[in-house]
Tab-separated table of C-alpha atoms and ligand atoms in Angstrom:
chain	number	residue	atom	x	y	z
C	1	MET	CA	0.000	0.000	0.000
C	2	SER	CA	1.311	3.365	-0.912
C	3	SER	CA	0.789	6.456	1.143
C	4	GLU	CA	2.130	8.540	-1.742
C	5	THR	CA	-0.392	10.964	-3.054
C	6	ALA	CA	-0.734	12.133	-6.632
C	7	PHE	CA	-2.123	15.407	-5.266
C	8	THR	CA	0.551	17.804	-4.208
C	9	THR	CA	0.546	21.516	-3.505
C	10	GLU	CA	2.034	21.772	-6.983
C	11	SER	CA	-1.010	20.265	-8.701
C	12	GLU	CA	-3.208	22.417	-6.488
C	13	SER	CA	-1.353	25.582	-7.552
C	14	HIS	CA	-1.696	24.531	-11.166
C	15	ALA	CA	-5.494	24.271	-10.762
C	16	LEU	CA	-5.585	27.699	-9.124
C	17	GLU	CA	-3.573	29.149	-12.006
C	18	LEU	CA	-6.028	27.726	-14.526
C	19	ASP	CA	-8.835	29.470	-12.640
C	20	GLU	CA	-6.879	32.689	-12.569
C	21	ALA	CA	-6.251	32.622	-16.310
C	22	ASP	CA	-9.823	31.910	-17.413
C	23	PRO	CA	-12.011	34.989	-18.050
C	24	LEU	CA	-15.187	32.910	-17.533
C	25	SER	CA	-14.146	32.163	-13.916
C	26	ALA	CA	-15.858	35.428	-12.958
C	27	LEU	CA	-19.300	33.919	-13.685
C	28	ARG	CA	-19.079	32.015	-10.406
C	29	SER	CA	-19.644	35.266	-8.524
C	30	GLU	CA	-23.174	35.386	-9.993
C	31	PHE	CA	-24.127	32.247	-8.031
C	32	SER	CA	-24.781	31.438	-4.390
C	33	ILE	CA	-22.175	28.792	-3.567
C	34	PRO	CA	-23.061	26.713	-0.486
C	35	ALA	CA	-20.620	27.189	2.394
C	36	TRP	CA	-18.667	24.277	3.865
C	37	GLN	CA	-19.276	24.814	7.561
C	38	GLY	CA	-16.154	24.056	9.539
C	39	GLY	CA	-14.399	22.580	6.510
C	40	SER	CA	-10.877	22.995	5.159
C	41	TYR	CA	-12.176	25.342	2.451
C	42	PRO	CA	-14.865	28.010	2.890
C	43	GLU	CA	-17.099	26.716	0.088
C	44	ARG	CA	-18.322	23.326	-0.974
C	45	ALA	CA	-17.080	21.811	-4.225
C	46	TYR	CA	-20.492	21.316	-5.789
C	47	PHE	CA	-20.688	18.669	-8.530
C	48	ALA	CA	-24.426	17.991	-8.321
C	49	GLY	CA	-25.499	20.531	-10.938
C	50	ASN	CA	-26.719	17.614	-13.068
C	51	SER	CA	-29.323	17.075	-10.362
C	52	LEU	CA	-30.046	20.556	-8.992
C	53	GLY	CA	-28.092	23.515	-10.324
C	54	LEU	CA	-27.027	26.249	-7.909
C	55	MET	CA	-28.970	29.476	-7.503
C	56	PRO	CA	-28.061	32.473	-9.647
C	57	THR	CA	-28.143	35.425	-7.233
C	58	ALA	CA	-30.398	37.265	-9.709
C	59	ALA	CA	-33.119	34.647	-9.108
C	60	ARG	CA	-33.959	36.048	-5.684
C	61	ASN	CA	-34.540	39.577	-7.001
C	62	ALA	CA	-36.550	38.299	-9.935
C	63	VAL	CA	-38.947	36.443	-7.612
C	64	GLU	CA	-39.074	39.304	-5.123
C	65	ASP	CA	-39.940	41.755	-7.905
C	66	GLU	CA	-43.050	39.767	-8.752
C	67	LEU	CA	-44.016	39.300	-5.104
C	68	GLU	CA	-43.681	43.033	-4.620
C	69	LYS	CA	-45.763	43.730	-7.704
C	70	TRP	CA	-48.447	41.374	-6.433
C	71	ALA	CA	-48.391	43.095	-3.031
C	72	GLN	CA	-48.607	46.583	-4.534
C	73	LEU	CA	-50.835	46.078	-7.527
C	74	GLY	CA	-52.913	42.930	-7.206
C	75	HIS	CA	-54.422	42.003	-10.570
C	76	GLU	CA	-52.967	45.125	-12.191
C	77	GLY	CA	-49.726	43.129	-12.279
C	78	HIS	CA	-51.116	41.284	-15.302
C	79	TRP	CA	-50.730	44.442	-17.353
C	80	SER	CA	-48.029	46.502	-15.697
C	81	GLY	CA	-44.409	46.471	-14.638
C	82	ALA	CA	-41.329	45.475	-16.616
C	83	PHE	CA	-42.755	41.985	-17.206
C	84	PRO	CA	-46.573	42.004	-17.239
C	85	TRP	CA	-47.760	38.592	-16.080
C	86	LEU	CA	-50.001	38.091	-19.097
C	87	ARG	CA	-46.932	38.117	-21.272
C	88	TYR	CA	-44.344	36.849	-18.801
C	89	HIS	CA	-43.435	33.732	-20.807
C	90	GLU	CA	-42.726	35.910	-23.840
C	91	ALA	CA	-39.575	37.210	-22.130
C	92	MET	CA	-38.120	33.722	-22.687
C	93	ARG	CA	-39.130	33.282	-26.319
C	94	GLU	CA	-35.800	34.298	-27.773
C	95	THR	CA	-33.409	33.143	-25.071
C	96	SER	CA	-34.888	29.643	-24.915
C	97	ALA	CA	-34.889	29.391	-28.709
C	98	ARG	CA	-31.222	30.380	-28.947
C	99	LEU	CA	-30.253	27.984	-26.173
C	100	VAL	CA	-31.512	24.930	-28.066
C	101	GLY	CA	-30.957	26.117	-31.634
C	102	GLY	CA	-34.619	26.663	-32.348
C	103	ARG	CA	-36.505	29.479	-34.034
C	104	VAL	CA	-38.705	31.870	-32.123
C	105	GLY	CA	-42.065	30.119	-31.963
C	106	GLU	CA	-40.507	26.669	-31.609
C	107	THR	CA	-39.753	26.844	-27.862
C	108	VAL	CA	-41.840	27.579	-24.805
C	109	CYS	CA	-41.330	27.368	-21.033
C	110	MET	CA	-44.240	25.527	-19.430
C	111	ASN	CA	-45.177	22.786	-16.954
C	112	THR	CA	-42.621	20.246	-15.823
C	113	LEU	CA	-40.708	17.718	-17.850
C	114	THR	CA	-42.736	14.530	-17.543
C	115	VAL	CA	-45.962	16.493	-18.004
C	116	ASN	CA	-44.536	17.899	-21.228
C	117	LEU	CA	-43.508	14.417	-22.375
C	118	HIS	CA	-47.147	13.400	-22.016
C	119	LEU	CA	-48.440	16.512	-23.801
C	120	MET	CA	-46.017	15.854	-26.641
C	121	MET	CA	-46.975	12.198	-26.863
C	122	ALA	CA	-50.658	13.170	-26.929
C	123	SER	CA	-49.801	14.968	-30.169
C	124	PHE	CA	-46.999	12.867	-31.615
C	125	TYR	CA	-47.597	9.303	-30.469
C	126	ARG	CA	-50.464	8.333	-32.743
C	127	PRO	CA	-50.072	4.555	-32.931
C	128	SER	CA	-51.745	2.275	-35.488
C	129	ALA	CA	-52.056	-1.517	-35.453
C	130	GLU	CA	-48.911	-1.805	-37.608
C	131	ARG	CA	-46.877	1.093	-36.285
C	132	PHE	CA	-47.172	1.343	-32.524
C	133	ARG	CA	-43.787	0.786	-30.912
C	134	ILE	CA	-41.819	3.334	-28.879
C	135	VAL	CA	-38.039	3.028	-28.748
C	136	ILE	CA	-36.243	4.150	-25.564
C	137	GLU	CA	-32.880	3.384	-23.981
C	138	ASP	CA	-32.731	0.449	-21.620
C	139	SER	CA	-31.150	2.877	-19.146
C	140	ALA	CA	-33.832	5.520	-19.718
C	141	PHE	CA	-34.668	7.683	-16.719
C	142	PRO	CA	-37.471	5.900	-14.807
C	143	SER	CA	-39.991	8.713	-15.287
C	144	ASP	CA	-39.587	8.469	-19.076
C	145	SER	CA	-39.988	4.736	-18.854
C	146	TYR	CA	-43.234	5.043	-16.860
C	147	ALA	CA	-44.489	7.720	-19.242
C	148	VAL	CA	-44.065	5.615	-22.392
C	149	VAL	CA	-45.478	2.468	-20.764
C	150	SER	CA	-48.559	4.377	-19.646
C	151	GLN	CA	-48.937	5.934	-23.107
C	152	ALA	CA	-48.871	2.505	-24.748
C	153	ARG	CA	-51.509	1.259	-22.304
C	154	HIS	CA	-53.558	4.413	-22.800
C	155	HIS	CA	-53.804	3.496	-26.479
C	156	GLY	CA	-54.700	-0.107	-25.697
C	157	PHE	CA	-51.304	-1.692	-26.438
C	158	ASP	CA	-49.419	-4.216	-24.349
C	159	PRO	CA	-46.255	-2.430	-23.150
C	160	GLU	CA	-44.329	-5.711	-23.436
C	161	ALA	CA	-44.842	-5.548	-27.186
C	162	ALA	CA	-44.912	-1.789	-27.604
C	163	ILE	CA	-41.832	-0.632	-25.699
C	164	VAL	CA	-38.427	-1.414	-27.183
C	165	ARG	CA	-35.448	-0.886	-24.860
C	166	LEU	CA	-32.101	-0.430	-26.603
C	167	LYS	CA	-29.154	-1.949	-24.737
C	168	PRO	CA	-25.432	-1.351	-25.229
C	169	ARG	CA	-23.408	-4.271	-26.569
C	170	VAL	CA	-22.311	-6.823	-24.002
C	171	GLY	CA	-19.324	-5.446	-22.078
C	172	GLU	CA	-20.009	-1.850	-23.175
C	173	HIS	CA	-21.588	0.964	-21.177
C	174	THR	CA	-22.954	3.159	-23.953
C	175	LEU	CA	-24.984	2.800	-27.153
C	176	ARG	CA	-23.323	3.009	-30.537
C	177	THR	CA	-25.012	5.327	-33.032
C	178	ALA	CA	-24.479	2.809	-35.831
C	179	ASP	CA	-26.309	0.132	-33.826
C	180	VAL	CA	-29.263	2.450	-33.197
C	181	VAL	CA	-29.404	3.353	-36.890
C	182	ALA	CA	-29.185	-0.308	-37.927
C	183	PHE	CA	-31.988	-1.200	-35.524
C	184	LEU	CA	-34.210	1.510	-36.993
C	185	GLN	CA	-33.447	0.338	-40.530
C	186	GLU	CA	-34.446	-3.199	-39.671
C	187	HIS	CA	-37.498	-2.626	-37.463
C	188	GLY	CA	-38.587	0.850	-38.541
C	189	HIS	CA	-41.929	-0.246	-40.059
C	190	SER	CA	-43.358	-1.032	-36.594
C	191	ILE	CA	-41.977	2.038	-34.811
C	192	ALA	CA	-44.123	5.099	-34.123
C	193	LEU	CA	-41.806	7.103	-31.862
C	194	VAL	CA	-38.139	7.153	-30.915
C	195	LEU	CA	-37.660	8.883	-27.547
C	196	LEU	CA	-34.068	8.997	-26.365
C	197	GLY	CA	-32.100	11.177	-23.969
C	198	GLY	CA	-29.880	13.740	-25.702
C	199	VAL	CA	-27.362	13.066	-22.918
C	200	ASN	CA	-27.831	9.851	-20.982
C	201	TYR	CA	-28.419	10.647	-17.327
C	202	LEU	CA	-26.459	7.657	-16.066
C	203	THR	CA	-23.389	7.542	-18.293
C	204	GLY	CA	-23.220	11.147	-19.505
C	205	GLN	CA	-23.039	9.958	-23.136
C	206	VAL	CA	-24.094	12.518	-25.764
C	207	MET	CA	-26.222	10.938	-28.462
C	208	ASP	CA	-25.826	11.886	-32.111
C	209	ILE	CA	-29.190	13.630	-32.258
C	210	GLN	CA	-28.863	14.608	-35.890
C	211	ALA	CA	-27.957	11.134	-37.190
C	212	ILE	CA	-30.555	9.327	-35.093
C	213	THR	CA	-33.258	11.831	-36.016
C	214	ALA	CA	-32.451	11.295	-39.712
C	215	ALA	CA	-32.608	7.508	-39.268
C	216	THR	CA	-35.885	7.849	-37.352
C	217	HIS	CA	-37.419	9.853	-40.176
C	218	ALA	CA	-36.101	7.411	-42.785
C	219	ALA	CA	-37.948	4.703	-40.852
C	220	GLY	CA	-41.151	6.751	-40.991
C	221	ALA	CA	-41.249	7.427	-37.248
C	222	VAL	CA	-41.364	10.551	-35.082
C	223	SER	CA	-38.242	11.801	-33.308
C	224	GLY	CA	-38.715	13.054	-29.739
C	225	TRP	CA	-35.829	13.908	-27.401
C	226	ASP	CA	-35.571	14.212	-23.651
C	227	LEU	CA	-32.971	16.926	-23.144
C	228	ALA	CA	-32.969	16.997	-19.321
C	229	HIS	CA	-29.204	16.406	-19.221
C	230	ALA	CA	-28.384	18.052	-22.539
C	231	VAL	CA	-29.844	21.538	-22.273
C	232	GLY	CA	-27.371	24.089	-20.935
C	233	ASN	CA	-24.726	21.359	-21.131
C	234	VAL	CA	-24.012	20.841	-24.837
C	235	PRO	CA	-24.746	23.001	-27.895
C	236	LEU	CA	-27.966	22.020	-29.678
C	237	SER	CA	-29.370	22.794	-33.145
C	238	LEU	CA	-32.833	21.318	-32.861
C	239	HIS	CA	-34.304	23.211	-35.802
C	240	ASP	CA	-31.540	22.350	-38.247
C	241	TRP	CA	-31.405	18.752	-37.030
C	242	GLU	CA	-35.096	18.481	-37.920
C	243	VAL	CA	-36.031	17.153	-34.493
C	244	ASP	CA	-39.830	16.803	-34.302
C	245	TRP	CA	-40.136	17.686	-30.626
C	246	ALA	CA	-38.097	17.827	-27.434
C	247	ALA	CA	-38.653	18.508	-23.743
C	248	TRP	CA	-36.339	19.332	-20.852
C	249	CYS	CA	-36.386	20.387	-17.222
C	250	SER	CA	-34.831	23.614	-15.956
C	251	TYR	CA	-33.591	22.693	-12.496
C	252	LYS	CA	-30.465	20.784	-13.594
C	253	TYR	CA	-27.970	22.658	-15.776
C	254	LEU	CA	-30.398	25.553	-16.240
C	255	ASN	CA	-30.146	26.446	-12.534
C	256	SER	CA	-33.760	27.592	-12.250
C	257	GLY	CA	-34.581	26.039	-8.884
C	258	PRO	CA	-36.301	22.939	-7.512
C	259	GLY	CA	-39.315	21.935	-9.613
C	260	ALA	CA	-38.632	24.835	-11.992
C	261	ILE	CA	-40.799	25.368	-15.042
C	262	ALA	CA	-39.604	23.150	-17.871
C	263	GLY	CA	-39.084	23.767	-21.587
C	264	CYS	CA	-40.436	22.329	-24.776
C	265	PHE	CA	-39.571	22.457	-28.488
C	266	VAL	CA	-41.856	21.658	-31.405
C	267	HIS	CA	-40.446	22.022	-34.904
C	268	GLU	CA	-42.264	24.737	-36.808
C	269	ARG	CA	-43.430	22.322	-39.495
C	270	HIS	CA	-45.718	20.874	-36.766
C	271	ALA	CA	-46.117	23.950	-34.573
C	272	ARG	CA	-47.607	25.963	-37.448
C	273	ASN	CA	-49.945	23.195	-38.488
C	274	PRO	CA	-53.339	23.539	-36.787
C	275	GLU	CA	-54.225	19.988	-37.928
C	276	VAL	CA	-51.773	18.468	-35.431
C	277	PRO	CA	-53.987	17.341	-32.545
C	278	ARG	CA	-53.266	19.114	-29.252
C	279	LEU	CA	-54.699	18.881	-25.786
C	280	ALA	CA	-56.110	22.352	-25.470
C	281	GLY	CA	-56.487	25.009	-22.804
C	282	TRP	CA	-57.129	28.720	-22.908
C	283	TRP	CA	-53.462	29.764	-22.838
C	284	GLY	CA	-52.903	27.932	-26.131
C	285	ASN	CA	-54.979	30.316	-28.155
C	286	ASP	CA	-54.006	33.747	-29.308
C	287	LEU	CA	-53.870	36.581	-26.811
C	288	GLU	CA	-56.122	38.514	-29.222
C	289	VAL	CA	-58.943	35.995	-28.852
C	290	ARG	CA	-58.135	34.545	-25.427
C	291	PHE	CA	-60.272	36.946	-23.466
C	292	LYS	CA	-63.174	36.973	-25.898
C	293	MET	CA	-64.172	33.827	-23.992
C	294	THR	CA	-65.637	32.106	-27.040
C	295	PRO	CA	-66.161	28.332	-26.873
C	296	ASP	CA	-63.891	27.562	-29.876
C	297	PHE	CA	-60.185	26.882	-29.497
C	298	VAL	CA	-58.088	28.678	-32.096
C	299	PRO	CA	-54.526	27.393	-31.608
C	300	ARG	CA	-51.694	29.834	-32.063
C	301	ARG	CA	-49.521	28.957	-35.042
C	302	ASP	CA	-46.573	28.157	-32.820
C	303	VAL	CA	-45.463	25.992	-29.902
C	304	GLU	CA	-47.274	28.230	-27.428
C	305	SER	CA	-50.495	26.592	-28.596
C	306	TRP	CA	-49.465	23.652	-26.354
C	307	GLN	CA	-49.684	25.846	-23.257
C	308	VAL	CA	-52.738	24.655	-21.412
C	309	SER	CA	-52.909	26.908	-18.362
C	310	CYS	CA	-51.732	30.358	-17.391
C	311	PRO	CA	-48.072	30.034	-16.364
C	312	PRO	CA	-46.914	30.234	-12.715
C	313	VAL	CA	-45.063	33.526	-12.801
C	314	LEU	CA	-43.224	33.081	-9.483
C	315	SER	CA	-41.699	29.878	-10.828
C	316	LEU	CA	-40.920	31.381	-14.201
C	317	ALA	CA	-38.958	34.290	-12.758
C	318	PRO	CA	-35.777	32.261	-12.012
C	319	VAL	CA	-36.020	30.632	-15.447
C	320	ARG	CA	-36.084	34.043	-17.063
C	321	VAL	CA	-32.899	35.316	-15.376
C	322	SER	CA	-31.137	32.022	-15.817
C	323	LEU	CA	-31.834	31.949	-19.558
C	324	ASP	CA	-30.636	35.561	-19.749
C	325	LEU	CA	-27.334	34.481	-18.231
C	326	PHE	CA	-26.874	31.620	-20.719
C	327	ASP	CA	-27.744	34.000	-23.508
C	328	ARG	CA	-25.216	36.570	-22.346
C	329	VAL	CA	-22.350	34.056	-22.205
C	330	GLY	CA	-23.389	31.832	-25.116
C	331	MET	CA	-23.264	28.045	-25.336
C	332	ALA	CA	-20.189	28.080	-27.588
C	333	ALA	CA	-18.030	29.814	-24.964
C	334	LEU	CA	-19.483	27.740	-22.142
C	335	ARG	CA	-18.885	24.517	-24.004
C	336	GLU	CA	-15.282	25.464	-24.690
C	337	ARG	CA	-14.698	25.994	-20.968
C	338	SER	CA	-16.706	22.879	-20.149
C	339	VAL	CA	-14.498	20.666	-22.304
C	340	ARG	CA	-11.383	21.969	-20.541
C	341	LEU	CA	-12.877	21.667	-17.070
C	342	THR	CA	-14.116	18.112	-17.555
C	343	GLY	CA	-10.858	17.208	-19.293
C	344	HIS	CA	-8.960	18.452	-16.248
C	345	LEU	CA	-11.083	16.340	-13.912
C	346	GLU	CA	-10.607	13.344	-16.191
C	347	ALA	CA	-6.825	13.773	-16.205
C	348	LEU	CA	-6.734	14.029	-12.396
C	349	LEU	CA	-8.944	10.946	-12.080
C	350	GLY	CA	-6.440	9.138	-14.255
C	351	ARG	CA	-3.891	9.731	-11.485
C	352	VAL	CA	-6.321	8.378	-8.883
C	353	ALA	CA	-6.911	5.292	-11.022
C	354	ALA	CA	-3.195	4.509	-10.918
C	355	SER	CA	-3.616	3.262	-7.353
C	356	ARG	CA	-7.378	3.062	-6.759
C	357	ASP	CA	-10.233	1.021	-8.174
C	358	VAL	CA	-12.105	3.647	-10.166
C	359	GLU	CA	-13.092	3.721	-13.832
C	360	VAL	CA	-14.669	6.501	-15.909
C	361	ILE	CA	-17.606	4.937	-17.804
C	362	THR	CA	-18.484	8.143	-19.652
C	363	PRO	CA	-17.102	8.210	-23.217
C	364	ARG	CA	-13.493	9.458	-23.304
C	365	ASP	CA	-14.045	11.432	-26.502
C	366	PRO	CA	-15.028	14.985	-25.425
C	367	ALA	CA	-17.396	15.206	-28.406
C	368	ALA	CA	-19.338	12.220	-27.077
C	369	ARG	CA	-19.996	13.604	-23.617
C	370	GLY	CA	-21.118	16.740	-21.818
C	371	CYS	CA	-19.661	17.970	-18.550
C	372	GLN	CA	-20.628	14.955	-16.408
C	373	LEU	CA	-18.249	12.110	-15.666
C	374	SER	CA	-19.760	8.898	-14.308
C	375	LEU	CA	-17.362	6.794	-12.263
C	376	HIS	CA	-17.604	3.095	-11.664
C	377	VAL	CA	-16.444	2.528	-8.079
C	378	PRO	CA	-16.367	-0.518	-5.764
C	379	SER	CA	-19.880	-1.214	-4.478
C	380	GLY	CA	-21.097	1.131	-1.779
C	381	ALA	CA	-21.494	4.191	-4.012
C	382	LYS	CA	-23.926	5.710	-1.564
C	383	GLU	CA	-21.537	5.489	1.341
C	384	LEU	CA	-18.752	6.938	-0.792
C	385	SER	CA	-20.819	9.924	-1.865
C	386	SER	CA	-21.977	10.501	1.732
C	387	ARG	CA	-18.391	10.533	2.921
C	388	LEU	CA	-17.355	12.859	0.096
C	389	ARG	CA	-20.086	15.207	1.228
C	390	ALA	CA	-19.450	15.019	4.965
C	391	GLU	CA	-15.665	14.664	5.155
C	392	GLU	CA	-14.496	16.458	2.045
C	393	GLY	CA	-17.164	19.074	1.279
C	394	VAL	CA	-17.581	17.541	-2.193
C	395	ASP	CA	-21.173	17.193	-3.421
C	396	CYS	CA	-21.899	14.579	-6.043
C	397	ASP	CA	-24.596	11.968	-6.439
C	398	GLU	CA	-24.703	8.213	-6.739
C	399	ARG	CA	-26.567	5.441	-8.463
C	400	GLU	CA	-26.272	2.330	-6.347
C	401	PRO	CA	-24.509	-0.010	-6.255
C	402	ASN	CA	-21.430	1.401	-7.959
C	403	VAL	CA	-21.787	4.577	-9.947
C	404	ILE	CA	-21.101	8.091	-8.721
C	405	ARG	CA	-21.628	11.101	-10.959
C	406	LEU	CA	-19.599	14.329	-10.909
C	407	ALA	CA	-20.723	17.232	-13.065
C	408	PRO	CA	-18.247	20.150	-13.224
C	409	THR	CA	-20.428	22.872	-14.715
C	410	PRO	CA	-18.729	25.671	-16.630
C	411	LEU	CA	-20.825	28.448	-15.064
C	412	TYR	CA	-19.767	28.014	-11.454
C	413	ASN	CA	-17.342	25.130	-10.926
C	414	THR	CA	-13.622	25.820	-10.790
C	415	PHE	CA	-10.514	23.910	-11.786
C	416	HIS	CA	-9.700	23.930	-8.101
C	417	ASP	CA	-13.009	22.154	-7.416
C	418	THR	CA	-11.930	19.348	-9.752
C	419	TRP	CA	-8.609	19.092	-7.935
C	420	ARG	CA	-10.445	18.830	-4.606
C	421	ALA	CA	-12.742	16.090	-5.923
C	422	ALA	CA	-9.881	13.983	-7.262
C	423	ALA	CA	-7.756	14.414	-4.138
C	424	ALA	CA	-10.756	13.472	-1.984
C	425	LEU	CA	-11.451	10.341	-4.023
C	426	GLU	CA	-7.838	9.281	-3.637
C	427	ARG	CA	-8.179	9.632	0.119
C	428	LEU	CA	-11.481	7.784	0.393
C	429	LEU	CA	-11.107	4.918	-2.077
C	430	PRO	CA	-9.207	1.893	-0.799
C	431	ALA	CA	-5.846	1.218	-2.420
C	432	ARG	CA	-6.042	-1.403	-5.143
C	433	PRO	CA	-4.447	-4.688	-4.100
C	434	THR	CA	-1.250	-5.208	-6.084
Q	1	PLP	C1	-34.388	14.729	-14.281
Q	1	PLP	C2	-35.092	13.950	-15.330
Q	1	PLP	C3	-36.491	13.811	-15.332
Q	1	PLP	C4	-37.317	14.415	-14.222
Q	1	PLP	O1	-38.644	14.592	-14.583
Q	1	PLP	P1	-39.568	15.679	-13.873
Q	1	PLP	O2	-40.837	15.536	-14.611
Q	1	PLP	O3	-38.892	16.995	-14.025
Q	1	PLP	O4	-39.704	15.329	-12.427
Q	1	PLP	C5	-37.067	13.093	-16.359
Q	1	PLP	N1	-36.328	12.532	-17.346
Q	1	PLP	C6	-34.975	12.646	-17.366
Q	1	PLP	C7	-34.175	12.005	-18.458
Q	1	PLP	C8	-34.324	13.333	-16.349
Q	1	PLP	O5	-32.989	13.421	-16.354
């Protein structure tokens, strides 16, 4: 057993220098970073942004502004102030579109993710006796799995027959694009919908959205994407990739708070088409006719026609300021920093792996992953992550029995954070028997 550590004051200084040299390091000051009470450093090294992103300090003011308006004005708030409530969601039209590479009118902030998956499937899962299957990943997030199973049942199909779960090859952790494409070529005639994660929540793998969408269309099926782990993490071009629809939550990389209002994309070729069936509510028709209170639904010719209810303004306020921040920095610059930050963590983990039993199961090619690295550790992932939290001030999360996930986010994590995480793992993991 070696007591030698790969983590010296020299490697720590190097991490600090990288932080010093990076102009985007200043963005961290726009976030509330949890303190590490009584710890060796004043702040926690927070790697759980893939689960709940930290609070932009602007979020508090944005919520307080609307509370104040409510207190002062009552229903007048619908029409007055910088962001009249009647039009509050419009403040996110452009920023949400730019974030995902959509056009204005293709994106909307509404509801929560799984609710939006159901609303989208109500429109875009229209099974027939011949074409009724839904393709997901075997490691799909459980909520997505429940959603598609219940949709199949809702239409009278046996989920055993209707739901196809794609598995990686034996001995591999991630799906190969070519295998997905080959599957669609072979079985496409029976498939109604392909619903995959843009970034897999467990492994951090980025899917080739463009190639799989093209293969889905060639098979005659609809292409839906769950972007919970992709949005705000990797650059997206949903319009140009011809994606039919997508949905995402805003509390992970979008830092909009617990249970934040989610987002949704519908390609304009569907969004403009009033023949596409939609579950309707009054907020889906045009503002011009909404308050005429007529019995007929006249859908807007854009994605906002899927809005069912009036939006919860207090929950939208943090989404608005968070999207403004992404828009100000731009995904290209964030991604560039993200690749370096995750690469630095990966290199440091390589040093840990020299003497400890730890393996990165996320793809090693930076183009095939976002910021998250998933680590395969000896069983007891939960205990490891609890100790990281309690003894080292390092927040990450775990998937029992042996995966922990670390997501260095480019907006608020530092190179020094990655150094702390790696040094902590070296301390806590048992030395590998030689
Ligand atoms: C986080 C996440 C969800 C969560 O769904 P909610 O409806 O927001 O509770 C669903 N799907 C995926 C892939 C996720 O990563």
